[in-house]
Amino acid sequence: MVMALKLTIELVPSTSWYNNMRKVLSTQEWDKVRKKSYEDYNHKCGICGASGKLNCHEIWEYDDQKHIQKLTGFIALCDLCHHVKHIGLARIMADKGQLDFESIIKHFMTVNACTRKVFDEHYKEAFEKWHDRSRHQWTVDFGDYARLINKGGSKI
């Protein structure tokens, strides 16, 4: 893809589903992490700037040769941006009538000032990458955030 996108689809390999901070921390510790991310982004979406309900999204880097998935940070996201990031889940929710999938696509196009063709190409590329990555077992590296797990939580 030629153009740089502000909002991208980030599909976690199926072999790494549920390997995340929200699952390994207590509810109280996860609340500290997510509330800190909201503060860091002034209670606005870190991508589109929307205010209102926010989600704490984990930022991962992938080493496709060594199959290491490393947590590098957190970002506050509005529901629409978060649905774009997890568009596979958004599609399932839409198929169940719980979500308007076209509104997710429109949000992607608005934030990125792009056409439906750009969305379709990015969507296809994201799922190709997901299929490839899902063929491997990944080592999850919580990076600097591992201390929160090892100590049962601490200041962020």
Short mmCIF file of C-alpha atoms in Angstrom, two decimals:
data_model
loop_
_atom_site.label_atom_id
_atom_site.label_comp_id
_atom_site.label_asym_id
_atom_site.label_seq_id
_atom_site.Cartn_x
_atom_site.Cartn_y
_atom_site.Cartn_z
CA MET A 1 0.00 0.00 0.00
CA VAL A 2 1.40 3.37 -1.02
CA MET A 3 -0.42 5.81 1.26
CA ALA A 4 0.32 5.97 4.99
CA LEU A 5 -2.79 5.28 7.02
CA LYS A 6 -3.57 6.94 10.33
CA LEU A 7 -6.05 4.19 11.29
CA THR A 8 -5.06 0.62 10.44
CA ILE A 9 -6.43 -2.88 10.91
CA GLU A 10 -4.35 -4.86 13.42
CA LEU A 11 -5.34 -8.51 13.61
CA VAL A 12 -3.82 -10.59 16.39
CA PRO A 13 -2.78 -14.06 15.16
CA SER A 14 -5.36 -16.67 16.15
CA THR A 15 -2.61 -18.59 17.94
CA SER A 16 -2.17 -15.58 20.27
CA TRP A 17 -5.80 -14.83 21.01
CA TYR A 18 -6.38 -14.12 24.71
CA ASN A 19 -2.66 -13.64 25.40
CA ASN A 20 -2.96 -10.06 26.58
CA MET A 21 -2.61 -7.83 29.62
CA ARG A 22 -6.34 -7.65 30.25
CA LYS A 23 -6.38 -11.44 30.72
CA VAL A 24 -3.30 -11.74 32.94
CA LEU A 25 -3.91 -8.78 35.26
CA SER A 26 -6.53 -8.57 37.96
CA THR A 27 -9.53 -6.40 37.15
CA GLN A 28 -8.20 -3.75 39.52
CA GLU A 29 -4.76 -3.67 37.89
CA TRP A 30 -6.23 -3.62 34.38
CA ASP A 31 -8.41 -0.69 35.44
CA LYS A 32 -5.25 1.20 36.45
CA VAL A 33 -3.66 0.50 33.07
CA ARG A 34 -6.68 1.50 31.02
CA LYS A 35 -7.43 4.63 33.06
CA LYS A 36 -3.78 5.70 32.70
CA SER A 37 -4.08 5.32 28.91
CA TYR A 38 -7.20 7.51 28.93
CA GLU A 39 -5.32 10.15 30.94
CA ASP A 40 -2.32 9.93 28.58
CA TYR A 41 -4.62 10.77 25.66
CA ASN A 42 -6.58 13.49 27.52
CA HIS A 43 -9.70 11.31 27.54
CA LYS A 44 -9.90 11.39 23.73
CA CYS A 45 -9.32 8.80 21.05
CA GLY A 46 -5.62 8.66 20.25
CA ILE A 47 -6.37 8.30 16.54
CA CYS A 48 -9.44 10.33 15.59
CA GLY A 49 -9.74 12.58 18.66
CA ALA A 50 -13.32 11.60 19.52
CA SER A 51 -14.40 11.97 23.13
CA GLY A 52 -16.85 9.78 24.98
CA LYS A 53 -16.54 6.07 25.74
CA LEU A 54 -12.97 4.85 25.30
CA ASN A 55 -11.23 1.48 25.06
CA CYS A 56 -7.65 0.71 26.06
CA HIS A 57 -5.96 -0.93 23.07
CA GLU A 58 -2.68 -2.80 23.36
CA ILE A 59 0.01 -1.89 20.82
CA TRP A 60 2.00 -4.90 19.63
CA GLU A 61 5.09 -5.25 17.45
CA TYR A 62 5.64 -8.52 15.61
CA ASP A 63 8.95 -10.16 14.75
CA ASP A 64 7.84 -12.34 11.85
CA GLN A 65 11.13 -14.28 11.74
CA LYS A 66 11.40 -15.19 15.44
CA HIS A 67 7.62 -15.22 16.01
CA ILE A 68 7.77 -12.88 18.98
CA GLN A 69 4.83 -10.60 19.72
CA LYS A 70 5.95 -7.70 21.95
CA LEU A 71 3.72 -5.32 23.86
CA THR A 72 5.04 -1.79 23.31
CA GLY A 73 2.29 0.37 24.76
CA PHE A 74 -1.35 1.28 25.08
CA ILE A 75 -3.60 3.75 23.28
CA ALA A 76 -7.04 5.08 24.13
CA LEU A 77 -9.46 4.40 21.27
CA CYS A 78 -13.09 5.28 20.59
CA ASP A 79 -15.42 2.38 19.77
CA LEU A 80 -15.21 2.96 16.00
CA CYS A 81 -11.40 3.05 15.87
CA HIS A 82 -11.27 0.02 18.18
CA HIS A 83 -13.66 -1.88 15.90
CA VAL A 84 -11.39 -1.10 12.93
CA LYS A 85 -8.37 -2.45 14.83
CA HIS A 86 -10.31 -5.65 15.61
CA ILE A 87 -12.29 -5.78 12.38
CA GLY A 88 -12.57 -9.57 12.42
CA LEU A 89 -14.53 -9.41 15.67
CA ALA A 90 -16.47 -6.42 14.31
CA ARG A 91 -17.52 -8.54 11.31
CA ILE A 92 -18.76 -11.31 13.62
CA MET A 93 -20.71 -8.78 15.69
CA ALA A 94 -22.19 -7.28 12.52
CA ASP A 95 -23.24 -10.71 11.28
CA LYS A 96 -25.12 -11.14 14.58
CA GLY A 97 -26.83 -7.77 14.13
CA GLN A 98 -24.89 -6.18 16.99
CA LEU A 99 -22.98 -3.68 14.86
CA ASP A 100 -23.28 -1.77 11.59
CA PHE A 101 -20.23 -2.91 9.62
CA GLU A 102 -20.62 -0.16 7.01
CA SER A 103 -20.24 2.46 9.76
CA ILE A 104 -16.86 0.92 10.64
CA ILE A 105 -15.75 1.10 7.00
CA LYS A 106 -16.97 4.70 6.70
CA HIS A 107 -15.05 5.65 9.84
CA PHE A 108 -11.87 4.10 8.40
CA MET A 109 -12.34 6.07 5.18
CA THR A 110 -13.09 9.33 7.03
CA VAL A 111 -10.11 9.09 9.40
CA ASN A 112 -7.76 8.14 6.56
CA ALA A 113 -9.35 10.48 3.97
CA CYS A 114 -9.39 7.57 1.54
CA THR A 115 -11.64 5.66 -0.83
CA ARG A 116 -13.44 2.36 -0.40
CA LYS A 117 -10.85 0.84 -2.73
CA VAL A 118 -8.07 1.77 -0.26
CA PHE A 119 -10.09 0.21 2.57
CA ASP A 120 -10.71 -2.97 0.56
CA GLU A 121 -6.99 -3.31 -0.28
CA HIS A 122 -5.93 -2.72 3.33
CA TYR A 123 -8.58 -5.18 4.59
CA LYS A 124 -7.34 -7.85 2.18
CA GLU A 125 -3.68 -7.25 3.12
CA ALA A 126 -4.48 -7.35 6.84
CA PHE A 127 -6.22 -10.71 6.54
CA GLU A 128 -3.42 -12.13 4.38
CA LYS A 129 -0.93 -11.12 7.08
CA TRP A 130 -3.24 -12.57 9.76
CA HIS A 131 -3.51 -15.92 7.92
CA ASP A 132 0.28 -16.09 7.59
CA ARG A 133 0.94 -15.16 11.21
CA SER A 134 -1.75 -17.54 12.46
CA ARG A 135 0.22 -20.49 11.05
CA HIS A 136 2.80 -20.00 13.81
CA GLN A 137 2.94 -20.17 17.59
CA TRP A 138 3.99 -16.82 19.02
CA THR A 139 6.04 -16.03 22.08
CA VAL A 140 4.32 -13.19 23.90
CA ASP A 141 6.72 -10.63 25.36
CA PHE A 142 5.05 -8.13 27.66
CA GLY A 143 8.18 -5.98 27.47
CA ASP A 144 8.38 -3.21 30.06
CA TYR A 145 4.88 -4.12 31.22
CA ALA A 146 5.87 -7.61 32.42
CA ARG A 147 6.67 -6.04 35.81
CA LEU A 148 2.94 -5.50 36.31
CA ILE A 149 2.38 -9.25 36.04
CA ASN A 150 5.40 -10.35 38.03
CA LYS A 151 4.68 -8.01 40.93
CA GLY A 152 0.93 -8.49 40.85
CA GLY A 153 0.59 -4.91 39.76
CA SER A 154 2.37 -1.66 40.44
CA LYS A 155 2.38 1.96 39.39
CA ILE A 156 2.40 2.45 35.66
#
